[in-house]
Short mmCIF file of C-alpha atoms and ligand atoms in Angstrom, two decimals:
data_model
loop_
_atom_site.label_atom_id
_atom_site.label_comp_id
_atom_site.label_asym_id
_atom_site.label_seq_id
_atom_site.Cartn_x
_atom_site.Cartn_y
_atom_site.Cartn_z
CA MET N 1 -28.56 9.32 6.73
CA ASN N 2 -28.07 6.64 4.04
CA SER N 3 -24.44 6.02 3.11
CA ILE N 4 -23.20 3.62 0.47
CA VAL N 5 -19.57 2.55 0.44
CA ILE N 6 -18.21 1.16 -2.85
CA GLY N 7 -15.36 -1.31 -2.34
CA ALA N 8 -14.28 -3.32 0.69
CA GLY N 9 -10.55 -2.71 0.90
CA PHE N 10 -9.12 -1.54 4.23
CA GLY N 11 -10.26 2.02 3.41
CA GLY N 12 -13.85 1.05 2.55
CA ILE N 13 -14.24 -1.16 5.60
CA ALA N 14 -12.89 1.58 7.87
CA ALA N 15 -15.21 4.14 6.29
CA SER N 16 -18.21 1.82 6.78
CA LEU N 17 -17.39 1.35 10.45
CA ARG N 18 -16.75 5.03 11.09
CA LEU N 19 -20.04 6.08 9.46
CA LYS N 20 -21.95 3.35 11.31
CA ALA N 21 -20.50 4.67 14.57
CA LYS N 22 -22.08 8.00 13.59
CA ASN N 23 -25.45 6.25 13.22
CA HIS N 24 -25.62 6.23 9.43
CA LYS N 25 -27.44 3.40 7.69
CA VAL N 26 -24.45 1.87 5.88
CA THR N 27 -24.36 -0.47 2.87
CA LEU N 28 -20.96 -1.76 1.77
CA ILE N 29 -20.79 -3.10 -1.79
CA GLU N 30 -17.88 -5.23 -3.02
CA LYS N 31 -17.34 -6.53 -6.54
CA GLN N 32 -15.53 -9.67 -5.40
CA ASN N 33 -17.15 -12.51 -3.47
CA ASP N 34 -14.83 -11.81 -0.54
CA LEU N 35 -13.69 -8.67 1.29
CA GLY N 36 -10.24 -7.09 1.56
CA GLY N 37 -9.44 -5.79 -1.94
CA ARG N 38 -5.66 -5.87 -2.15
CA ALA N 39 -5.74 -7.62 1.24
CA ARG N 40 -7.81 -10.58 -0.04
CA VAL N 41 -6.70 -14.09 0.89
CA PHE N 42 -6.09 -17.04 -1.42
CA LYS N 43 -6.26 -20.46 0.27
CA LYS N 44 -4.84 -23.45 -1.60
CA ASN N 45 -4.22 -27.00 -0.36
CA GLY N 46 -3.43 -26.01 3.21
CA PHE N 47 -1.45 -22.87 2.29
CA THR N 48 -2.84 -19.45 3.26
CA PHE N 49 -1.59 -16.76 0.90
CA ASP N 50 -2.22 -13.17 1.97
CA GLY N 51 -2.77 -11.39 -1.33
CA GLY N 52 -1.18 -8.05 -0.44
CA PRO N 53 -0.26 -6.22 2.77
CA THR N 54 2.00 -8.16 5.10
CA VAL N 55 3.80 -5.47 7.11
CA ILE N 56 1.44 -4.04 9.71
CA THR N 57 2.44 -0.62 11.05
CA ALA N 58 0.56 1.84 13.31
CA PRO N 59 -1.73 -0.94 14.62
CA TYR N 60 -3.63 1.57 16.78
CA LEU N 61 -5.46 2.63 13.59
CA ILE N 62 -6.83 -0.92 13.36
CA PHE N 63 -7.66 -1.18 17.07
CA GLU N 64 -9.55 2.15 17.02
CA LEU N 65 -12.18 0.70 14.70
CA PHE N 66 -13.11 -1.99 17.24
CA GLU N 67 -12.98 0.52 20.07
CA LEU N 68 -15.52 2.77 18.30
CA PHE N 69 -18.08 0.12 19.27
CA ASN N 70 -16.60 -0.61 22.71
CA LYS N 71 -15.25 -3.94 21.51
CA LYS N 72 -11.88 -5.37 22.51
CA PRO N 73 -9.62 -5.84 19.43
CA GLU N 74 -8.03 -8.91 21.02
CA ASP N 75 -11.41 -10.69 20.88
CA TYR N 76 -11.18 -10.48 17.06
CA ILE N 77 -7.52 -10.32 15.99
CA LYS N 78 -4.03 -11.07 17.28
CA ILE N 79 -1.24 -8.69 16.27
CA LYS N 80 2.36 -9.65 17.09
CA PRO N 81 5.42 -7.35 16.98
CA LEU N 82 8.40 -8.66 14.98
CA ASP N 83 12.01 -8.46 16.23
CA ILE N 84 13.68 -8.32 12.82
CA TRP N 85 11.74 -6.07 10.47
CA TYR N 86 13.51 -6.63 7.14
CA ARG N 87 16.59 -8.54 6.04
CA PHE N 88 18.21 -6.63 3.18
CA LEU N 89 20.42 -8.50 0.72
CA PHE N 90 22.80 -7.22 -1.94
CA GLU N 91 24.28 -8.97 -4.98
CA ASP N 92 27.72 -9.14 -3.33
CA GLY N 93 26.25 -11.10 -0.40
CA THR N 94 26.12 -8.19 2.08
CA SER N 95 23.16 -8.60 4.38
CA PHE N 96 21.63 -6.16 6.88
CA GLU N 97 19.08 -6.97 9.58
CA TYR N 98 16.89 -3.91 9.94
CA SER N 99 15.03 -3.62 13.23
CA GLY N 100 13.88 -1.30 16.00
CA ASN N 101 16.98 -2.17 18.03
CA GLU N 102 19.07 0.98 17.66
CA THR N 103 22.27 -0.61 19.03
CA SER N 104 22.10 -3.38 16.47
CA MET N 105 21.25 -0.87 13.71
CA LYS N 106 24.27 1.30 14.54
CA ASN N 107 26.62 -1.70 14.83
CA GLN N 108 25.60 -2.86 11.37
CA ILE N 109 25.85 0.64 9.88
CA GLU N 110 29.33 0.94 11.42
CA LYS N 111 30.39 -2.30 9.74
CA ILE N 112 29.37 -0.96 6.34
CA ASN N 113 30.57 2.63 6.86
CA LYS N 114 31.46 3.89 10.30
CA ASN N 115 31.24 7.51 9.17
CA ASP N 116 27.50 7.09 8.54
CA VAL N 117 26.46 6.39 12.14
CA LYS N 118 26.16 10.06 13.08
CA GLY N 119 24.34 10.79 9.81
CA TYR N 120 21.90 8.00 10.60
CA GLU N 121 21.15 9.50 14.02
CA ASN N 122 20.53 12.89 12.43
CA LEU N 123 18.39 11.37 9.69
CA VAL N 124 16.16 9.68 12.28
CA LYS N 125 15.79 12.99 14.13
CA PHE N 126 14.82 14.75 10.91
CA THR N 127 12.29 12.09 9.92
CA GLN N 128 10.68 12.50 13.34
CA LYS N 129 10.01 16.14 12.44
CA ILE N 130 8.47 15.09 9.12
CA PHE N 131 6.39 12.46 10.93
CA ASP N 132 5.10 14.98 13.51
CA LYS N 133 3.88 17.29 10.76
CA GLY N 134 3.03 14.91 7.92
CA PHE N 135 1.50 12.06 9.88
CA LEU N 136 0.39 13.23 13.32
CA GLU N 137 -0.87 16.63 12.15
CA LEU N 138 -1.92 16.23 8.52
CA SER N 139 -2.69 12.59 7.66
CA ALA N 140 -6.31 12.65 8.81
CA VAL N 141 -7.40 16.13 7.76
CA SER N 142 -9.20 17.08 4.58
CA PHE N 143 -7.20 18.93 1.94
CA ASP N 144 -10.16 20.25 -0.03
CA ARG N 145 -9.36 23.98 0.23
CA PRO N 146 -6.41 25.59 -1.57
CA PHE N 147 -5.99 28.08 1.27
CA PHE N 148 -5.39 25.26 3.77
CA MET N 149 -2.74 23.80 1.44
CA MET N 150 -1.08 27.20 1.12
CA GLN N 151 -0.95 27.52 4.90
CA GLN N 152 1.03 24.24 5.07
CA LEU N 153 3.56 25.10 2.39
CA PRO N 154 6.10 27.04 4.52
CA ALA N 155 6.37 24.13 6.99
CA LEU N 156 6.57 21.56 4.19
CA PHE N 157 9.36 23.51 2.49
CA LYS N 158 11.21 23.77 5.80
CA LEU N 159 10.97 19.98 5.96
CA LYS N 160 12.52 19.86 2.47
CA SER N 161 9.53 18.18 0.86
CA TYR N 162 10.74 19.46 -2.52
CA LYS N 163 13.53 16.84 -2.24
CA SER N 164 13.06 13.16 -3.03
CA VAL N 165 13.39 10.57 -0.26
CA TYR N 166 16.63 9.29 -1.81
CA SER N 167 18.07 12.79 -2.03
CA LEU N 168 17.09 13.56 1.59
CA VAL N 169 18.67 10.32 2.83
CA SER N 170 21.79 10.98 0.73
CA SER N 171 22.27 14.34 2.43
CA TYR N 172 22.86 12.41 5.69
CA ILE N 173 24.30 9.08 4.47
CA LYS N 174 27.30 8.58 2.18
CA ASN N 175 27.36 4.81 1.56
CA GLU N 176 25.26 3.68 -1.42
CA LYS N 177 24.04 0.45 0.23
CA LEU N 178 22.88 2.33 3.31
CA ARG N 179 21.26 4.98 1.13
CA ARG N 180 19.20 2.29 -0.59
CA ILE N 181 18.16 0.66 2.68
CA LEU N 182 17.16 3.88 4.38
CA SER N 183 15.34 5.33 1.36
CA MET N 184 13.37 2.27 0.22
CA HIS N 185 10.13 3.19 2.04
CA PRO N 186 8.37 4.86 -0.94
CA LEU N 187 8.41 1.47 -2.68
CA LEU N 188 6.03 0.25 0.03
CA VAL N 189 3.45 2.77 -1.16
CA GLY N 190 4.06 2.59 -4.91
CA GLY N 191 6.59 5.38 -5.35
CA ASN N 192 10.10 5.65 -6.76
CA PRO N 193 12.54 6.64 -3.95
CA PHE N 194 14.32 8.85 -6.51
CA THR N 195 11.20 10.98 -7.20
CA THR N 196 8.85 10.53 -4.23
CA THR N 197 8.56 13.60 -2.03
CA SER N 198 10.62 13.35 1.14
CA ILE N 199 7.39 13.71 3.15
CA TYR N 200 7.30 9.93 2.78
CA GLY N 201 10.51 9.79 4.78
CA LEU N 202 8.04 9.82 7.65
CA ILE N 203 7.52 6.06 7.16
CA LEU N 204 11.05 5.44 8.46
CA TYR N 205 10.06 7.10 11.74
CA LEU N 206 6.51 5.67 11.81
CA GLU N 207 8.02 2.17 11.84
CA LYS N 208 10.27 3.11 14.74
CA LYS N 209 7.43 4.73 16.69
CA TRP N 210 5.07 1.75 16.80
CA GLY N 211 7.16 -1.13 15.43
CA ILE N 212 6.42 -3.62 12.68
CA HIS N 213 3.77 -6.21 13.33
CA TYR N 214 2.27 -9.36 11.93
CA SER N 215 -1.33 -10.46 12.15
CA MET N 216 -1.47 -14.08 13.34
CA GLY N 217 -3.32 -16.18 10.77
CA GLY N 218 -2.32 -13.57 8.19
CA THR N 219 -3.46 -10.03 7.38
CA GLY N 220 -6.63 -11.68 6.11
CA ASN N 221 -7.56 -12.35 9.73
CA ILE N 222 -7.85 -8.61 10.31
CA ILE N 223 -10.31 -8.42 7.42
CA LYS N 224 -12.16 -11.42 8.88
CA GLY N 225 -12.30 -9.67 12.28
CA PHE N 226 -13.67 -6.52 10.66
CA GLU N 227 -16.30 -8.52 8.76
CA LYS N 228 -17.49 -10.09 12.02
CA LEU N 229 -17.66 -6.65 13.62
CA MET N 230 -19.56 -5.18 10.66
CA ASN N 231 -22.13 -7.97 10.88
CA GLU N 232 -22.52 -7.42 14.62
CA VAL N 233 -23.09 -3.68 14.32
CA GLY N 234 -25.58 -3.94 11.46
CA ILE N 235 -23.69 -2.87 8.35
CA GLU N 236 -25.30 -4.39 5.27
CA ILE N 237 -22.66 -6.09 3.11
CA ILE N 238 -23.34 -6.91 -0.54
CA LYS N 239 -20.65 -9.15 -2.07
CA GLY N 240 -20.13 -10.21 -5.66
CA ARG N 241 -21.87 -7.14 -7.14
CA GLU N 242 -20.18 -4.34 -9.04
CA VAL N 243 -21.42 -0.76 -8.92
CA ASN N 244 -21.48 0.35 -12.54
CA LYS N 245 -23.05 3.78 -12.13
CA ILE N 246 -23.27 6.53 -9.55
CA ILE N 247 -26.62 8.29 -10.06
CA THR N 248 -26.66 12.08 -9.98
CA ASP N 249 -29.13 14.91 -10.18
CA GLY N 250 -26.97 17.67 -11.65
CA LYS N 251 -24.04 17.76 -9.29
CA LYS N 252 -25.87 16.08 -6.42
CA ILE N 253 -25.33 12.36 -5.78
CA THR N 254 -28.62 10.49 -5.29
CA GLY N 255 -27.64 6.80 -5.37
CA ILE N 256 -25.95 3.99 -7.25
CA GLN N 257 -26.79 1.30 -9.77
CA LEU N 258 -25.46 -2.25 -9.56
CA ASP N 259 -24.42 -4.51 -12.43
CA ASN N 260 -27.80 -6.33 -12.12
CA GLN N 261 -29.57 -2.95 -12.71
CA THR N 262 -30.72 -2.66 -9.05
CA LYS N 263 -30.75 0.97 -7.89
CA ILE N 264 -30.14 2.03 -4.30
CA ASP N 265 -30.79 5.58 -3.05
CA ALA N 266 -28.19 7.29 -0.89
CA ASN N 267 -27.39 10.64 0.66
CA ASN N 268 -23.66 9.92 0.49
CA VAL N 269 -21.57 7.66 -1.72
CA ILE N 270 -18.09 6.87 -0.44
CA CYS N 271 -15.78 5.35 -3.04
CA ASN N 272 -13.00 3.02 -2.02
CA ALA N 273 -12.76 2.16 -5.70
CA ASP N 274 -9.86 3.85 -7.53
CA PRO N 275 -10.78 7.56 -8.01
CA PRO N 276 -9.74 7.93 -11.68
CA ALA N 277 -11.78 4.84 -12.60
CA VAL N 278 -14.77 6.22 -10.64
CA TYR N 279 -14.67 9.60 -12.40
CA GLU N 280 -14.16 8.03 -15.81
CA LYS N 281 -16.45 5.01 -15.69
CA MET N 282 -19.14 5.46 -13.05
CA LEU N 283 -20.05 9.13 -13.45
CA ASN N 284 -21.45 11.21 -16.23
CA ARG N 285 -18.30 12.65 -17.79
CA ASN N 286 -20.11 15.71 -19.13
CA THR N 287 -20.65 16.99 -15.63
CA ASN N 288 -16.92 16.86 -14.89
CA ASN N 289 -16.70 20.28 -16.43
CA SER N 290 -14.10 21.94 -14.25
CA LEU N 291 -11.15 22.58 -16.54
CA PHE N 292 -8.75 22.61 -13.60
CA PHE N 293 -10.02 19.20 -12.48
CA LYS N 294 -9.69 17.76 -15.99
CA TRP N 295 -6.14 19.07 -16.23
CA LYS N 296 -5.29 17.69 -12.79
CA LYS N 297 -6.73 14.26 -13.62
CA ASN N 298 -5.06 14.02 -17.01
CA ARG N 299 -1.61 14.90 -15.74
CA MET N 300 -1.64 12.29 -12.95
CA GLU N 301 1.22 9.78 -12.91
CA TYR N 302 0.42 6.26 -11.76
CA SER N 303 2.29 4.01 -9.37
CA MET N 304 4.18 0.93 -10.48
CA GLY N 305 2.54 -2.37 -11.27
CA LEU N 306 3.23 -5.54 -9.30
CA PHE N 307 4.09 -9.08 -10.28
CA VAL N 308 3.34 -11.26 -7.26
CA TYR N 309 4.28 -14.94 -7.30
CA TYR N 310 2.71 -17.01 -4.50
CA PHE N 311 4.24 -20.41 -3.80
CA GLY N 312 4.30 -23.20 -1.24
CA THR N 313 7.24 -25.57 -0.76
CA LYS N 314 7.32 -29.18 0.42
CA LYS N 315 10.16 -28.38 2.83
CA THR N 316 10.94 -25.41 5.07
CA TYR N 317 13.63 -22.81 4.40
CA ASP N 318 14.48 -21.99 8.00
CA ASP N 319 17.22 -19.50 7.15
CA VAL N 320 14.84 -17.22 5.30
CA GLU N 321 13.56 -14.31 7.41
CA HIS N 322 9.90 -13.25 7.56
CA HIS N 323 10.59 -10.20 5.34
CA THR N 324 13.55 -10.12 2.89
CA ILE N 325 14.33 -7.32 0.43
CA LYS N 326 16.92 -8.08 -2.24
CA PHE N 327 18.44 -5.21 -4.22
CA GLY N 328 19.66 -5.94 -7.74
CA ASN N 329 22.86 -4.27 -8.91
CA LYS N 330 21.07 -2.04 -11.41
CA TYR N 331 18.67 -0.76 -8.77
CA LYS N 332 18.23 2.76 -10.13
CA GLU N 333 18.16 1.58 -13.74
CA HIS N 334 15.50 -0.98 -12.80
CA LEU N 335 13.40 1.78 -11.21
CA ASP N 336 13.89 4.07 -14.23
CA ASP N 337 12.65 1.25 -16.45
CA ILE N 338 9.60 0.67 -14.27
CA PHE N 339 8.53 4.27 -13.78
CA ASP N 340 9.83 6.11 -16.88
CA ASN N 341 10.73 3.73 -19.70
CA LYS N 342 7.86 1.34 -18.88
CA LYS N 343 9.84 -1.74 -19.78
CA LEU N 344 11.07 -4.87 -18.03
CA ASN N 345 14.64 -5.26 -16.78
CA ASN N 346 16.22 -8.62 -15.92
CA ASP N 347 18.25 -7.21 -13.03
CA ILE N 348 15.27 -7.23 -10.69
CA SER N 349 15.00 -6.25 -7.04
CA TYR N 350 12.39 -8.16 -5.07
CA TYR N 351 10.58 -8.50 -1.73
CA LEU N 352 10.13 -12.01 -0.33
CA HIS N 353 7.46 -12.77 2.29
CA ARG N 354 7.66 -15.89 4.44
CA PRO N 355 4.79 -15.69 6.95
CA SER N 356 5.41 -19.27 8.09
CA ALA N 357 8.65 -17.96 9.67
CA THR N 358 6.40 -16.44 12.36
CA ASP N 359 3.17 -18.38 12.00
CA LYS N 360 3.21 -22.12 11.31
CA SER N 361 -0.54 -22.10 10.62
CA MET N 362 0.11 -20.54 7.19
CA ALA N 363 1.43 -23.81 5.68
CA PRO N 364 0.88 -27.55 6.21
CA GLU N 365 3.28 -29.11 8.73
CA GLY N 366 6.88 -29.29 7.51
CA GLN N 367 6.11 -27.02 4.56
CA ASP N 368 6.59 -23.31 3.88
CA CYS N 369 4.43 -20.50 2.50
CA PHE N 370 5.78 -17.52 0.50
CA TYR N 371 5.12 -14.73 -1.88
CA VAL N 372 7.68 -12.79 -3.84
CA LEU N 373 6.83 -9.38 -5.17
CA ILE N 374 8.62 -7.72 -8.06
CA PRO N 375 7.85 -4.12 -8.99
CA VAL N 376 7.10 -3.89 -12.73
CA PRO N 377 5.73 -1.20 -15.07
CA ASN N 378 2.00 -0.57 -14.84
CA ASN N 379 -0.17 -1.34 -17.87
CA GLN N 380 0.70 1.92 -19.62
CA SER N 381 3.57 -0.30 -20.78
CA LYS N 382 1.27 -2.50 -22.92
CA ILE N 383 3.32 -5.52 -21.78
CA ASP N 384 1.58 -8.77 -22.73
CA TRP N 385 1.52 -10.57 -19.37
CA SER N 386 0.19 -13.76 -20.93
CA ILE N 387 3.70 -14.08 -22.43
CA GLU N 388 5.86 -12.23 -19.90
CA GLY N 389 4.23 -13.70 -16.76
CA GLU N 390 5.81 -17.13 -17.11
CA LYS N 391 9.20 -15.61 -17.99
CA MET N 392 9.09 -13.36 -14.92
CA LYS N 393 8.18 -16.33 -12.72
CA ASN N 394 11.18 -18.31 -13.97
CA LEU N 395 13.52 -15.33 -13.65
CA VAL N 396 12.61 -14.76 -10.01
CA ILE N 397 12.85 -18.46 -9.14
CA ASP N 398 16.36 -18.50 -10.66
CA LYS N 399 17.32 -15.44 -8.61
CA MET N 400 15.92 -16.85 -5.36
CA GLU N 401 17.70 -20.19 -5.95
CA LYS N 402 20.98 -18.32 -6.34
CA ASP N 403 20.40 -15.78 -3.54
CA LEU N 404 18.93 -17.79 -0.70
CA MET N 405 16.86 -20.89 -1.50
CA PRO N 406 18.87 -23.68 -3.15
CA ASN N 407 16.89 -26.15 -5.33
CA LEU N 408 13.79 -24.07 -4.88
CA ARG N 409 12.18 -25.03 -8.19
CA GLU N 410 12.04 -28.73 -7.39
CA ASN N 411 10.49 -28.06 -3.97
CA ILE N 412 7.57 -25.92 -5.12
CA ILE N 413 4.29 -27.82 -4.81
CA GLU N 414 1.72 -25.03 -5.12
CA ASP N 415 1.93 -21.77 -7.05
CA PHE N 416 0.17 -19.04 -8.99
CA TYR N 417 0.87 -15.41 -9.84
CA LEU N 418 -0.87 -12.06 -10.27
CA THR N 419 0.15 -9.38 -12.77
CA PRO N 420 -1.00 -5.79 -13.38
CA ASP N 421 -3.85 -7.32 -15.43
CA TYR N 422 -5.40 -8.62 -12.19
CA PHE N 423 -5.23 -5.18 -10.59
CA GLU N 424 -6.80 -3.59 -13.66
CA LYS N 425 -9.51 -6.14 -14.44
CA GLU N 426 -10.42 -7.57 -11.02
CA LEU N 427 -9.81 -4.58 -8.74
CA ASN N 428 -10.76 -1.88 -11.31
CA THR N 429 -7.53 0.07 -10.92
CA LYS N 430 -6.49 2.42 -13.72
CA TYR N 431 -3.54 0.96 -15.68
CA GLY N 432 -3.42 -1.91 -13.16
CA SER N 433 -1.21 0.17 -10.88
CA GLY N 434 -0.43 -1.46 -7.56
CA PHE N 435 -1.06 1.63 -5.44
CA SER N 436 -3.20 4.07 -7.53
CA ILE N 437 -1.51 7.42 -8.29
CA GLN N 438 2.13 7.97 -7.34
CA PRO N 439 3.07 9.66 -4.05
CA LYS N 440 4.77 12.69 -5.64
CA PHE N 441 4.61 16.17 -4.10
CA SER N 442 2.59 17.36 -7.12
CA GLN N 443 0.05 14.58 -6.38
CA SER N 444 -0.09 14.81 -2.60
CA ALA N 445 -2.52 16.49 -0.19
CA TYR N 446 -4.54 19.17 -2.08
CA PHE N 447 -3.08 17.94 -5.38
CA ARG N 448 -4.35 14.36 -4.83
CA PHE N 449 -7.99 13.32 -5.48
CA HIS N 450 -9.87 15.02 -2.63
CA ASN N 451 -11.58 13.03 0.13
CA LYS N 452 -14.63 15.26 -0.47
CA SER N 453 -15.17 15.34 -4.21
CA GLU N 454 -14.25 18.61 -5.84
CA ILE N 455 -17.03 18.04 -8.40
CA TYR N 456 -20.08 16.38 -6.81
CA ASP N 457 -22.05 16.98 -3.59
CA GLY N 458 -22.37 13.83 -1.51
CA LEU N 459 -19.41 12.06 -3.12
CA TYR N 460 -16.39 11.11 -1.02
CA PHE N 461 -13.21 9.07 -1.43
CA VAL N 462 -11.19 6.82 0.85
CA GLY N 463 -8.28 4.52 -0.05
CA ALA N 464 -4.97 4.68 -1.83
CA GLY N 465 -5.83 7.27 -4.52
CA THR N 466 -6.98 9.98 -2.15
CA HIS N 467 -5.34 11.82 0.79
CA PRO N 468 -3.10 10.78 2.49
CA GLY N 469 -2.28 7.83 0.18
CA ALA N 470 -1.51 4.13 -0.11
CA GLY N 471 -0.47 1.64 2.55
CA VAL N 472 -2.70 0.34 5.33
CA PRO N 473 -2.02 3.29 7.72
CA GLY N 474 -2.67 5.71 4.84
CA VAL N 475 -5.99 4.25 3.76
CA LEU N 476 -7.19 3.87 7.38
CA SER N 477 -6.31 7.53 7.91
CA SER N 478 -8.27 8.49 4.79
CA ALA N 479 -11.38 7.04 6.46
CA LYS N 480 -10.65 9.13 9.57
CA VAL N 481 -10.87 12.25 7.41
CA LEU N 482 -14.57 11.43 6.88
CA ASP N 483 -15.24 11.97 10.60
CA LYS N 484 -14.66 15.66 10.01
CA ILE N 485 -16.37 16.14 6.64
CA ILE N 486 -19.57 14.02 6.64
C1 LIG W 501 1.15 -7.03 -3.07
C2 LIG W 501 0.93 -5.84 -2.15
C3 LIG W 501 1.64 -5.76 -0.96
C4 LIG W 501 1.43 -4.71 -0.08
N1 LIG W 501 2.09 -4.68 1.11
C5 LIG W 501 1.76 -3.75 2.03
C6 LIG W 501 2.26 -3.85 3.36
O1 LIG W 501 3.01 -4.78 3.67
N2 LIG W 501 1.87 -2.92 4.27
C7 LIG W 501 1.01 -1.90 3.93
O2 LIG W 501 0.68 -1.09 4.81
N3 LIG W 501 0.51 -1.79 2.68
C8 LIG W 501 0.85 -2.70 1.74
N4 LIG W 501 0.31 -2.64 0.49
C9 LIG W 501 -0.56 -1.51 0.16
C10 LIG W 501 -1.95 -1.69 0.74
O3 LIG W 501 -2.31 -3.03 0.63
C11 LIG W 501 -2.96 -0.88 -0.04
O4 LIG W 501 -2.53 0.46 -0.19
C12 LIG W 501 -4.31 -0.90 0.66
O5 LIG W 501 -4.66 -2.18 1.11
C13 LIG W 501 -5.32 -0.40 -0.33
O6 LIG W 501 -6.55 -0.32 0.31
P1 LIG W 501 -7.72 0.51 -0.30
O7 LIG W 501 -8.60 0.93 0.84
O8 LIG W 501 -7.23 1.59 -1.19
O9 LIG W 501 -8.61 -0.53 -1.14
P2 LIG W 501 -8.27 -1.72 -2.15
O10 LIG W 501 -7.61 -2.79 -1.43
O11 LIG W 501 -7.68 -1.17 -3.37
O12 LIG W 501 -9.75 -2.20 -2.44
C14 LIG W 501 -10.64 -1.53 -3.28
C15 LIG W 501 -11.86 -2.45 -3.45
O13 LIG W 501 -12.83 -1.81 -4.28
C16 LIG W 501 -13.46 -2.83 -5.05
N5 LIG W 501 -14.11 -2.19 -6.19
C17 LIG W 501 -13.52 -1.47 -7.18
N6 LIG W 501 -14.45 -1.02 -8.04
C18 LIG W 501 -15.65 -1.47 -7.59
C19 LIG W 501 -16.99 -1.33 -8.06
N7 LIG W 501 -17.28 -0.64 -9.15
N8 LIG W 501 -17.98 -1.92 -7.35
C20 LIG W 501 -17.71 -2.62 -6.21
N9 LIG W 501 -16.45 -2.79 -5.74
C21 LIG W 501 -15.44 -2.22 -6.41
C22 LIG W 501 -12.32 -3.74 -5.45
O14 LIG W 501 -12.78 -5.02 -5.83
C23 LIG W 501 -11.51 -3.77 -4.14
O15 LIG W 501 -11.93 -4.83 -3.31
C24 LIG W 501 0.51 -3.68 -0.42
C25 LIG W 501 -0.21 -3.76 -1.61
C26 LIG W 501 -0.01 -4.82 -2.46
C27 LIG W 501 -0.83 -4.88 -3.73
#
């Protein structure tokens, strides 16, 4: 069986390994000269900047891929649990250290609003129920039949998946600061907490179940470990070549064509590339003749875009935690502007990553390595990032100087940034969205792009745009679905 995998993000790498373990002849093709997709690494003057994922959850999904070939994960990668998961900051100076230590969590909740402690306990219990159904039972199964989706609906309604995560959390928690903290998880997978289905409340429990981890040397070291494994087990990797066409015979997939016109035959093509871009650019549109599919594709709503500013400083900022999330005052208004009004707002919320807090190898001695991520509208906004990029960079530096890093500007010695244009042009993502389509109920499970194409025989999808969705555990689970359908 010849299988071609297009795209070497976490999902494409996992798919390649899973199919190889089933004795397929596997070729993995990646447009960039390096692997990882959103998890690529940028090295500059002694600083190692992980491009994307930094919070590693459910590490067993990573370990499993080594174990498929009877290899020990620790011979390839080193994953370390963190004590403090996130430090949350508010404009009025309130700070909250979020962790897996329940005593510390309850003490801090009590300080903000003692009446919310019981609600917090009940919220955790409820998210465990969502996790049992949504993650343990349904994250790695194929939702390609409407009947299967219908069978799940009663349980999903019982779990209140018609509510948003924010609304679910608010039914347990009264204080606005705590509501924000406990409902922020959809932002990690590209959704608006005010509209994302409460199924994604499962992330709150998933973190508690297995903890939050860091990959020593950066997340890029996991990709490096996978690349070594793929070479050892005989997966052919083609880098620096873009697939520009998937070849079909009617509705049957027969192979692919590269940007240098080379054709490769295949029984199966597995796309880790963004599904809407695949259907629109790599396939013959005339064959996409299912009206229902066209309607479904056209009504999709896309996740937010990301502005990511990577910087190294000539001194260390020892008081800054590994993961900091700062909420602006106009939090909801900011999110409305990103998702609905598609415009920028100066009252930004941001996520600051300081890997050198845990791992000194990420920066030269005595220096510090960071990235700060600001959610922004995707490119449906038509924002001109060649003008707005510099302004956004200066805005966030000003905020960080005021919030937690005095004199930051004068200490920066290395920097660059990525905007939605990078995601659109380099990673081939529709509208440059950070996380493909949004994680709404109407775009989840059966309503998402199917893992087994609803249009073509031999075409499959893994990664953020298909079931179960974005985030490293999500895309690794999407590859697990293949075990049952190929
Ligand atoms: C800044 C940022 C921070 C994040 N933080 C976290 C986090 O802390 N924890 C977490 O779990 N998740 C995080 N995420 C989300 C997570 O990184 C992604 O959901 C996940 O990595 C996406 O993986 P994927 O398998 O969908 O593939 P992608 O990473 O999207 O890779 C797809 C690959 O396909 C390639 N490709 C596309 N078209 C073609 C073509 N025609 N031919 C050849 N190759 C092609 C692209 O070049 C790319 O390499 C973050 C994402 C970002 C952007």
